[in-house]
Amino acid sequence: MADLSGLAMPVLVSAALKSTLVLGAAWLMALALRGRSAAARHLVWTAAAAALLALPLLSISLPSLRLGAGGGLLPANLGLVFHATGAGGVNAAAAPLPAVAGTGVHAAVRAPQGIYWKIWDWKIWLLSIWVAGVLFSMAQMLVACAALRRMRGRAVPSPDRDRVRTLAEGLGIRHEVEVLETAPGGMPMTFGLLRPAIFMPTDAETWTDDRRQMVLLHELAHVRRGDVATHLMARVALSLYWWNPLAWTAWREFLKERERAADDLVLSSGAAATEYAGHLLEVARTMQTAQPVAWAAVAMARPSQLEGRLMAILDGRRNRQQPGRLTAALAAMLAVAVVLPLAALQSQDEPAVAARFRVDVQAQEVDATIRAAMGQKNHQMLEQAAAAFEKLRKFDEAQKLREAALAIREEVSGPQSVDYAVGLTNLGDLARKRGKLADGDPYYAKAVAAVGDRAETAQALVYLSQGAFRTHEFDKAVEFAQRARNVASPGAETGKVMTWMGQIREKQENAADAESLYTGALSQDPPNSPEAALTMEVYARFLRSQQRTSEAEVMDARAAGVRKALVSAATVNIRGTAQTYRVGDGTTPPKLLKKLEPGYTEEARAAKIAGTVLLQIVIEPNGLATDFQLLKGVGFGLDEKAVEAISQWQFQPGTKNGVPVPVQAQVEVNFRLM
């Protein structure tokens, strides 16, 4: 909740500023049109309500819009280069081992000391108040709609149906308008989007024909103008921006100008102003609108507006024209022209705030997540959260979550189960990701001891083989590798085992066996896969050691082609053929806000690979890097590690004429061994 408030606060502040500007512009426009008709001013307030509803949607979608067409090939040097460094140790130092099972694991899952969120955080209270206001207002409108539907279901047809049909034709209304009788004393009103209906009280039977005709004309004017739809739209906008005083002012002006516009339409149809004013006054004096339905229906009269309406009706100098379709289209274009630049504006903090919210479970919520998972005996919840933390290199949080997941696996499935062995393997993999290779071996050994040699422990056996290899126990390394090959699944997994066995044989100076294993691995590896690329790279090094340089170059070229294709496939070109920009000529450079250094692969560390990866990227208006192209690689998985890290970088986007645009850049990643 605390992180949610941190994400929402910039959005609320941005909404407050942008909505104030939209409403201020609408107010100025309404003042400029004070000599025009009420319908024209009502159109301004309707456009303002639509703009308020469009603001949040446009704010999200605009960064993804692309202008221009047809970008050419990117040059070799884009003039904008970011740098990163990946460092790895040849022999990572071991650290004290965490508890693997039994009471050691359960001790790590003790009750958390913190609380899930702080009740004194003012941001949380502010967000809660805003949400409560929106829900309360929307609930009022939904209750009103439900009440009106019930009222419509209980009502009976009015004897004025034929009269309404004639009047509707005179106003240019081509569809059927239903007229219903409701309880006595109720204010005449209109409701219904697709099937509009006029509600008349039973008292109307005692009215004169002139009064009934005036009232029906007024309600039909609302139908002709589509006021029910605009009423609901403006009401939703008010519900979202209820905390903005200008929104309430706009709402009152919207209602005032709507009723005056309907009055103007009645008068334009030939009604006498004095008679119409008298009937309106009498209806307002004797009839009342039920409060539960006032939020959704378009009522004929509101006492608070009556004096101004009567003066406007009796003023013969008033402009009573109704805007045509062209005027409405111009108003819509004006609203879009005002909203688009506002929606495109972002504070510099917004991208960084969004980046902080990418992980489902934040650091301060780890304990609460563990409590919830322990209560449900749900280790998957913890494993998913741990994977998210591992991606962000938050290994301490990931360790705690995986230990808790292992405890659940042990409790539910038992210490001799495959499920428990998988949990141990996950902890071993985490130790390797931290660069502490030796720390992972006890987990792998315990996993194999729990269930023996089987497909689920094939990778653990490979890692145990690599551990033995590091300590120069080559016979033991061969034994573990052979056991892994016996249970590995055909395809990529078997190919990886054979590649590793080839490296062991190469170290033992058994060149014939090594080459046989490499070629066998290539037959198992899926084409154009990371496994195939690694086998080619290892095989190329072997060929060079055998003075077979030309063959090695061919193999290296094949591997480089696979790596390049893998990097290009890592991200999607979201623009298609739309234009990207280079820094200069009015285009400002992006700025790096958040940086994650890439890690080393175990294969590159074991082979003592170092070098520079050069990537070409596009920094999108949302501050993320996409469209990766490998200009220079070093192989052994380091190219993909660079992409993985840079994909999580956060930039302040580059702009052209103040608008965020996709900008081309390069990233140089230097991998070195410590």
JSON list of N, CA and C in Angstrom, two decimals, residues 519-564:
[
{"chain": "A", "resi": 519, "resn": "THR", "atom": "N", "xyz": [30.55, -32.31, -31.14]},
{"chain": "A", "resi": 519, "resn": "THR", "atom": "CA", "xyz": [29.71, -32.54, -32.33]},
{"chain": "A", "resi": 519, "resn": "THR", "atom": "C", "xyz": [28.40, -33.23, -31.94]},
{"chain": "A", "resi": 520, "resn": "GLY", "atom": "N", "xyz": [28.47, -34.11, -30.95]},
{"chain": "A", "resi": 520, "resn": "GLY", "atom": "CA", "xyz": [27.24, -34.74, -30.46]},
{"chain": "A", "resi": 520, "resn": "GLY", "atom": "C", "xyz": [26.31, -33.72, -29.81]},
{"chain": "A", "resi": 521, "resn": "ALA", "atom": "N", "xyz": [26.91, -32.77, -29.10]},
{"chain": "A", "resi": 521, "resn": "ALA", "atom": "CA", "xyz": [26.09, -31.74, -28.47]},
{"chain": "A", "resi": 521, "resn": "ALA", "atom": "C", "xyz": [25.38, -30.89, -29.52]},
{"chain": "A", "resi": 522, "resn": "LEU", "atom": "N", "xyz": [26.08, -30.56, -30.59]},
{"chain": "A", "resi": 522, "resn": "LEU", "atom": "CA", "xyz": [25.46, -29.76, -31.65]},
{"chain": "A", "resi": 522, "resn": "LEU", "atom": "C", "xyz": [24.28, -30.48, -32.28]},
{"chain": "A", "resi": 523, "resn": "SER", "atom": "N", "xyz": [24.34, -31.80, -32.33]},
{"chain": "A", "resi": 523, "resn": "SER", "atom": "CA", "xyz": [23.21, -32.56, -32.89]},
{"chain": "A", "resi": 523, "resn": "SER", "atom": "C", "xyz": [22.02, -32.57, -31.94]},
{"chain": "A", "resi": 524, "resn": "GLN", "atom": "N", "xyz": [22.28, -32.35, -30.65]},
{"chain": "A", "resi": 524, "resn": "GLN", "atom": "CA", "xyz": [21.21, -32.32, -29.66]},
{"chain": "A", "resi": 524, "resn": "GLN", "atom": "C", "xyz": [20.64, -30.91, -29.47]},
{"chain": "A", "resi": 525, "resn": "ASP", "atom": "N", "xyz": [21.50, -29.89, -29.58]},
{"chain": "A", "resi": 525, "resn": "ASP", "atom": "CA", "xyz": [21.06, -28.51, -29.33]},
{"chain": "A", "resi": 525, "resn": "ASP", "atom": "C", "xyz": [20.02, -28.09, -30.36]},
{"chain": "A", "resi": 526, "resn": "PRO", "atom": "N", "xyz": [18.94, -27.43, -29.94]},
{"chain": "A", "resi": 526, "resn": "PRO", "atom": "CA", "xyz": [17.99, -26.88, -30.91]},
{"chain": "A", "resi": 526, "resn": "PRO", "atom": "C", "xyz": [18.69, -25.84, -31.79]},
{"chain": "A", "resi": 527, "resn": "PRO", "atom": "N", "xyz": [18.41, -25.81, -33.08]},
{"chain": "A", "resi": 527, "resn": "PRO", "atom": "CA", "xyz": [19.07, -24.83, -33.96]},
{"chain": "A", "resi": 527, "resn": "PRO", "atom": "C", "xyz": [18.79, -23.40, -33.51]},
{"chain": "A", "resi": 528, "resn": "ASN", "atom": "N", "xyz": [19.79, -22.55, -33.65]},
{"chain": "A", "resi": 528, "resn": "ASN", "atom": "CA", "xyz": [19.66, -21.12, -33.34]},
{"chain": "A", "resi": 528, "resn": "ASN", "atom": "C", "xyz": [19.24, -20.86, -31.89]},
{"chain": "A", "resi": 529, "resn": "SER", "atom": "N", "xyz": [19.66, -21.74, -31.00]},
{"chain": "A", "resi": 529, "resn": "SER", "atom": "CA", "xyz": [19.33, -21.59, -29.58]},
{"chain": "A", "resi": 529, "resn": "SER", "atom": "C", "xyz": [20.55, -21.12, -28.81]},
{"chain": "A", "resi": 530, "resn": "PRO", "atom": "N", "xyz": [20.37, -20.59, -27.59]},
{"chain": "A", "resi": 530, "resn": "PRO", "atom": "CA", "xyz": [21.53, -20.22, -26.77]},
{"chain": "A", "resi": 530, "resn": "PRO", "atom": "C", "xyz": [22.45, -21.41, -26.53]},
{"chain": "A", "resi": 531, "resn": "GLU", "atom": "N", "xyz": [21.86, -22.61, -26.37]},
{"chain": "A", "resi": 531, "resn": "GLU", "atom": "CA", "xyz": [22.68, -23.79, -26.14]},
{"chain": "A", "resi": 531, "resn": "GLU", "atom": "C", "xyz": [23.56, -24.08, -27.36]},
{"chain": "A", "resi": 532, "resn": "ALA", "atom": "N", "xyz": [22.99, -23.93, -28.55]},
{"chain": "A", "resi": 532, "resn": "ALA", "atom": "CA", "xyz": [23.78, -24.16, -29.77]},
{"chain": "A", "resi": 532, "resn": "ALA", "atom": "C", "xyz": [24.90, -23.14, -29.90]},
{"chain": "A", "resi": 533, "resn": "ALA", "atom": "N", "xyz": [24.60, -21.88, -29.59]},
{"chain": "A", "resi": 533, "resn": "ALA", "atom": "CA", "xyz": [25.62, -20.84, -29.68]},
{"chain": "A", "resi": 533, "resn": "ALA", "atom": "C", "xyz": [26.77, -21.12, -28.71]},
{"chain": "A", "resi": 534, "resn": "LEU", "atom": "N", "xyz": [26.44, -21.55, -27.49]},
{"chain": "A", "resi": 534, "resn": "LEU", "atom": "CA", "xyz": [27.49, -21.84, -26.51]},
{"chain": "A", "resi": 534, "resn": "LEU", "atom": "C", "xyz": [28.35, -23.01, -26.98]},
{"chain": "A", "resi": 535, "resn": "THR", "atom": "N", "xyz": [27.71, -24.05, -27.48]},
{"chain": "A", "resi": 535, "resn": "THR", "atom": "CA", "xyz": [28.49, -25.20, -27.96]},
{"chain": "A", "resi": 535, "resn": "THR", "atom": "C", "xyz": [29.43, -24.78, -29.08]},
{"chain": "A", "resi": 536, "resn": "MET", "atom": "N", "xyz": [28.95, -23.97, -30.02]},
{"chain": "A", "resi": 536, "resn": "MET", "atom": "CA", "xyz": [29.80, -23.49, -31.12]},
{"chain": "A", "resi": 536, "resn": "MET", "atom": "C", "xyz": [30.98, -22.69, -30.59]},
{"chain": "A", "resi": 537, "resn": "GLU", "atom": "N", "xyz": [30.73, -21.83, -29.60]},
{"chain": "A", "resi": 537, "resn": "GLU", "atom": "CA", "xyz": [31.82, -20.99, -29.06]},
{"chain": "A", "resi": 537, "resn": "GLU", "atom": "C", "xyz": [32.88, -21.84, -28.36]},
{"chain": "A", "resi": 538, "resn": "VAL", "atom": "N", "xyz": [32.41, -22.82, -27.58]},
{"chain": "A", "resi": 538, "resn": "VAL", "atom": "CA", "xyz": [33.35, -23.70, -26.89]},
{"chain": "A", "resi": 538, "resn": "VAL", "atom": "C", "xyz": [34.11, -24.57, -27.91]},
{"chain": "A", "resi": 539, "resn": "TYR", "atom": "N", "xyz": [33.37, -25.03, -28.91]},
{"chain": "A", "resi": 539, "resn": "TYR", "atom": "CA", "xyz": [33.99, -25.87, -29.94]},
{"chain": "A", "resi": 539, "resn": "TYR", "atom": "C", "xyz": [35.01, -25.06, -30.74]},
{"chain": "A", "resi": 540, "resn": "ALA", "atom": "N", "xyz": [34.73, -23.79, -31.02]},
{"chain": "A", "resi": 540, "resn": "ALA", "atom": "CA", "xyz": [35.67, -22.94, -31.76]},
{"chain": "A", "resi": 540, "resn": "ALA", "atom": "C", "xyz": [36.97, -22.77, -30.98]},
{"chain": "A", "resi": 541, "resn": "ARG", "atom": "N", "xyz": [36.86, -22.58, -29.66]},
{"chain": "A", "resi": 541, "resn": "ARG", "atom": "CA", "xyz": [38.08, -22.46, -28.85]},
{"chain": "A", "resi": 541, "resn": "ARG", "atom": "C", "xyz": [38.89, -23.75, -28.89]},
{"chain": "A", "resi": 542, "resn": "PHE", "atom": "N", "xyz": [38.19, -24.88, -28.88]},
{"chain": "A", "resi": 542, "resn": "PHE", "atom": "CA", "xyz": [38.88, -26.16, -28.97]},
{"chain": "A", "resi": 542, "resn": "PHE", "atom": "C", "xyz": [39.60, -26.29, -30.31]},
{"chain": "A", "resi": 543, "resn": "LEU", "atom": "N", "xyz": [38.93, -25.90, -31.42]},
{"chain": "A", "resi": 543, "resn": "LEU", "atom": "CA", "xyz": [39.54, -25.99, -32.74]},
{"chain": "A", "resi": 543, "resn": "LEU", "atom": "C", "xyz": [40.79, -25.12, -32.84]},
{"chain": "A", "resi": 544, "resn": "ARG", "atom": "N", "xyz": [40.73, -23.93, -32.21]},
{"chain": "A", "resi": 544, "resn": "ARG", "atom": "CA", "xyz": [41.92, -23.07, -32.23]},
{"chain": "A", "resi": 544, "resn": "ARG", "atom": "C", "xyz": [43.07, -23.73, -31.46]},
{"chain": "A", "resi": 545, "resn": "SER", "atom": "N", "xyz": [42.72, -24.40, -30.37]},
{"chain": "A", "resi": 545, "resn": "SER", "atom": "CA", "xyz": [43.78, -25.06, -29.60]},
{"chain": "A", "resi": 545, "resn": "SER", "atom": "C", "xyz": [44.41, -26.20, -30.38]},
{"chain": "A", "resi": 546, "resn": "GLN", "atom": "N", "xyz": [43.67, -26.69, -31.39]},
{"chain": "A", "resi": 546, "resn": "GLN", "atom": "CA", "xyz": [44.17, -27.77, -32.24]},
{"chain": "A", "resi": 546, "resn": "GLN", "atom": "C", "xyz": [44.78, -27.22, -33.54]},
{"chain": "A", "resi": 547, "resn": "GLN", "atom": "N", "xyz": [45.00, -25.90, -33.59]},
{"chain": "A", "resi": 547, "resn": "GLN", "atom": "CA", "xyz": [45.58, -25.24, -34.76]},
{"chain": "A", "resi": 547, "resn": "GLN", "atom": "C", "xyz": [44.69, -25.36, -36.00]},
{"chain": "A", "resi": 548, "resn": "ARG", "atom": "N", "xyz": [43.41, -25.48, -35.81]},
{"chain": "A", "resi": 548, "resn": "ARG", "atom": "CA", "xyz": [42.45, -25.57, -36.93]},
{"chain": "A", "resi": 548, "resn": "ARG", "atom": "C", "xyz": [41.72, -24.22, -37.02]},
{"chain": "A", "resi": 549, "resn": "THR", "atom": "N", "xyz": [42.47, -23.19, -37.35]},
{"chain": "A", "resi": 549, "resn": "THR", "atom": "CA", "xyz": [41.98, -21.82, -37.28]},
{"chain": "A", "resi": 549, "resn": "THR", "atom": "C", "xyz": [40.81, -21.55, -38.22]},
{"chain": "A", "resi": 550, "resn": "SER", "atom": "N", "xyz": [40.91, -22.02, -39.45]},
{"chain": "A", "resi": 550, "resn": "SER", "atom": "CA", "xyz": [39.84, -21.73, -40.41]},
{"chain": "A", "resi": 550, "resn": "SER", "atom": "C", "xyz": [38.51, -22.34, -39.97]},
{"chain": "A", "resi": 551, "resn": "GLU", "atom": "N", "xyz": [38.57, -23.56, -39.44]},
{"chain": "A", "resi": 551, "resn": "GLU", "atom": "CA", "xyz": [37.34, -24.19, -38.93]},
{"chain": "A", "resi": 551, "resn": "GLU", "atom": "C", "xyz": [36.79, -23.42, -37.73]},
{"chain": "A", "resi": 552, "resn": "ALA", "atom": "N", "xyz": [37.72, -22.93, -36.90]},
{"chain": "A", "resi": 552, "resn": "ALA", "atom": "CA", "xyz": [37.30, -22.16, -35.72]},
{"chain": "A", "resi": 552, "resn": "ALA", "atom": "C", "xyz": [36.59, -20.88, -36.13]},
{"chain": "A", "resi": 553, "resn": "GLU", "atom": "N", "xyz": [37.11, -20.22, -37.17]},
{"chain": "A", "resi": 553, "resn": "GLU", "atom": "CA", "xyz": [36.50, -18.97, -37.62]},
{"chain": "A", "resi": 553, "resn": "GLU", "atom": "C", "xyz": [35.09, -19.21, -38.15]},
{"chain": "A", "resi": 554, "resn": "VAL", "atom": "N", "xyz": [34.90, -20.28, -38.86]},
{"chain": "A", "resi": 554, "resn": "VAL", "atom": "CA", "xyz": [33.57, -20.62, -39.36]},
{"chain": "A", "resi": 554, "resn": "VAL", "atom": "C", "xyz": [32.61, -20.86, -38.19]},
{"chain": "A", "resi": 555, "resn": "MET", "atom": "N", "xyz": [33.09, -21.60, -37.19]},
{"chain": "A", "resi": 555, "resn": "MET", "atom": "CA", "xyz": [32.25, -21.90, -36.04]},
{"chain": "A", "resi": 555, "resn": "MET", "atom": "C", "xyz": [31.94, -20.63, -35.25]},
{"chain": "A", "resi": 556, "resn": "ASP", "atom": "N", "xyz": [32.93, -19.75, -35.10]},
{"chain": "A", "resi": 556, "resn": "ASP", "atom": "CA", "xyz": [32.70, -18.47, -34.40]},
{"chain": "A", "resi": 556, "resn": "ASP", "atom": "C", "xyz": [31.67, -17.62, -35.14]},
{"chain": "A", "resi": 557, "resn": "ALA", "atom": "N", "xyz": [31.78, -17.60, -36.47]},
{"chain": "A", "resi": 557, "resn": "ALA", "atom": "CA", "xyz": [30.83, -16.80, -37.26]},
{"chain": "A", "resi": 557, "resn": "ALA", "atom": "C", "xyz": [29.41, -17.33, -37.10]},
{"chain": "A", "resi": 558, "resn": "ARG", "atom": "N", "xyz": [29.27, -18.66, -37.09]},
{"chain": "A", "resi": 558, "resn": "ARG", "atom": "CA", "xyz": [27.94, -19.23, -36.89]},
{"chain": "A", "resi": 558, "resn": "ARG", "atom": "C", "xyz": [27.38, -18.86, -35.51]},
{"chain": "A", "resi": 559, "resn": "ALA", "atom": "N", "xyz": [28.23, -18.95, -34.50]},
{"chain": "A", "resi": 559, "resn": "ALA", "atom": "CA", "xyz": [27.80, -18.60, -33.15]},
{"chain": "A", "resi": 559, "resn": "ALA", "atom": "C", "xyz": [27.41, -17.13, -33.06]},
{"chain": "A", "resi": 560, "resn": "ALA", "atom": "N", "xyz": [28.22, -16.25, -33.68]},
{"chain": "A", "resi": 560, "resn": "ALA", "atom": "CA", "xyz": [27.93, -14.82, -33.64]},
{"chain": "A", "resi": 560, "resn": "ALA", "atom": "C", "xyz": [26.59, -14.52, -34.31]},
{"chain": "A", "resi": 561, "resn": "GLY", "atom": "N", "xyz": [26.28, -15.22, -35.40]},
{"chain": "A", "resi": 561, "resn": "GLY", "atom": "CA", "xyz": [25.00, -15.02, -36.07]},
{"chain": "A", "resi": 561, "resn": "GLY", "atom": "C", "xyz": [23.83, -15.42, -35.18]},
{"chain": "A", "resi": 562, "resn": "VAL", "atom": "N", "xyz": [24.00, -16.52, -34.46]},
{"chain": "A", "resi": 562, "resn": "VAL", "atom": "CA", "xyz": [22.94, -16.96, -33.55]},
{"chain": "A", "resi": 562, "resn": "VAL", "atom": "C", "xyz": [22.75, -15.94, -32.42]},
{"chain": "A", "resi": 563, "resn": "ARG", "atom": "N", "xyz": [23.87, -15.46, -31.84]},
{"chain": "A", "resi": 563, "resn": "ARG", "atom": "CA", "xyz": [23.78, -14.49, -30.74]},
{"chain": "A", "resi": 563, "resn": "ARG", "atom": "C", "xyz": [23.09, -13.21, -31.21]},
{"chain": "A", "resi": 564, "resn": "LYS", "atom": "N", "xyz": [23.43, -12.77, -32.41]},
{"chain": "A", "resi": 564, "resn": "LYS", "atom": "CA", "xyz": [22.83, -11.54, -32.93]},
{"chain": "A", "resi": 564, "resn": "LYS", "atom": "C", "xyz": [21.33, -11.70, -33.10]}
]
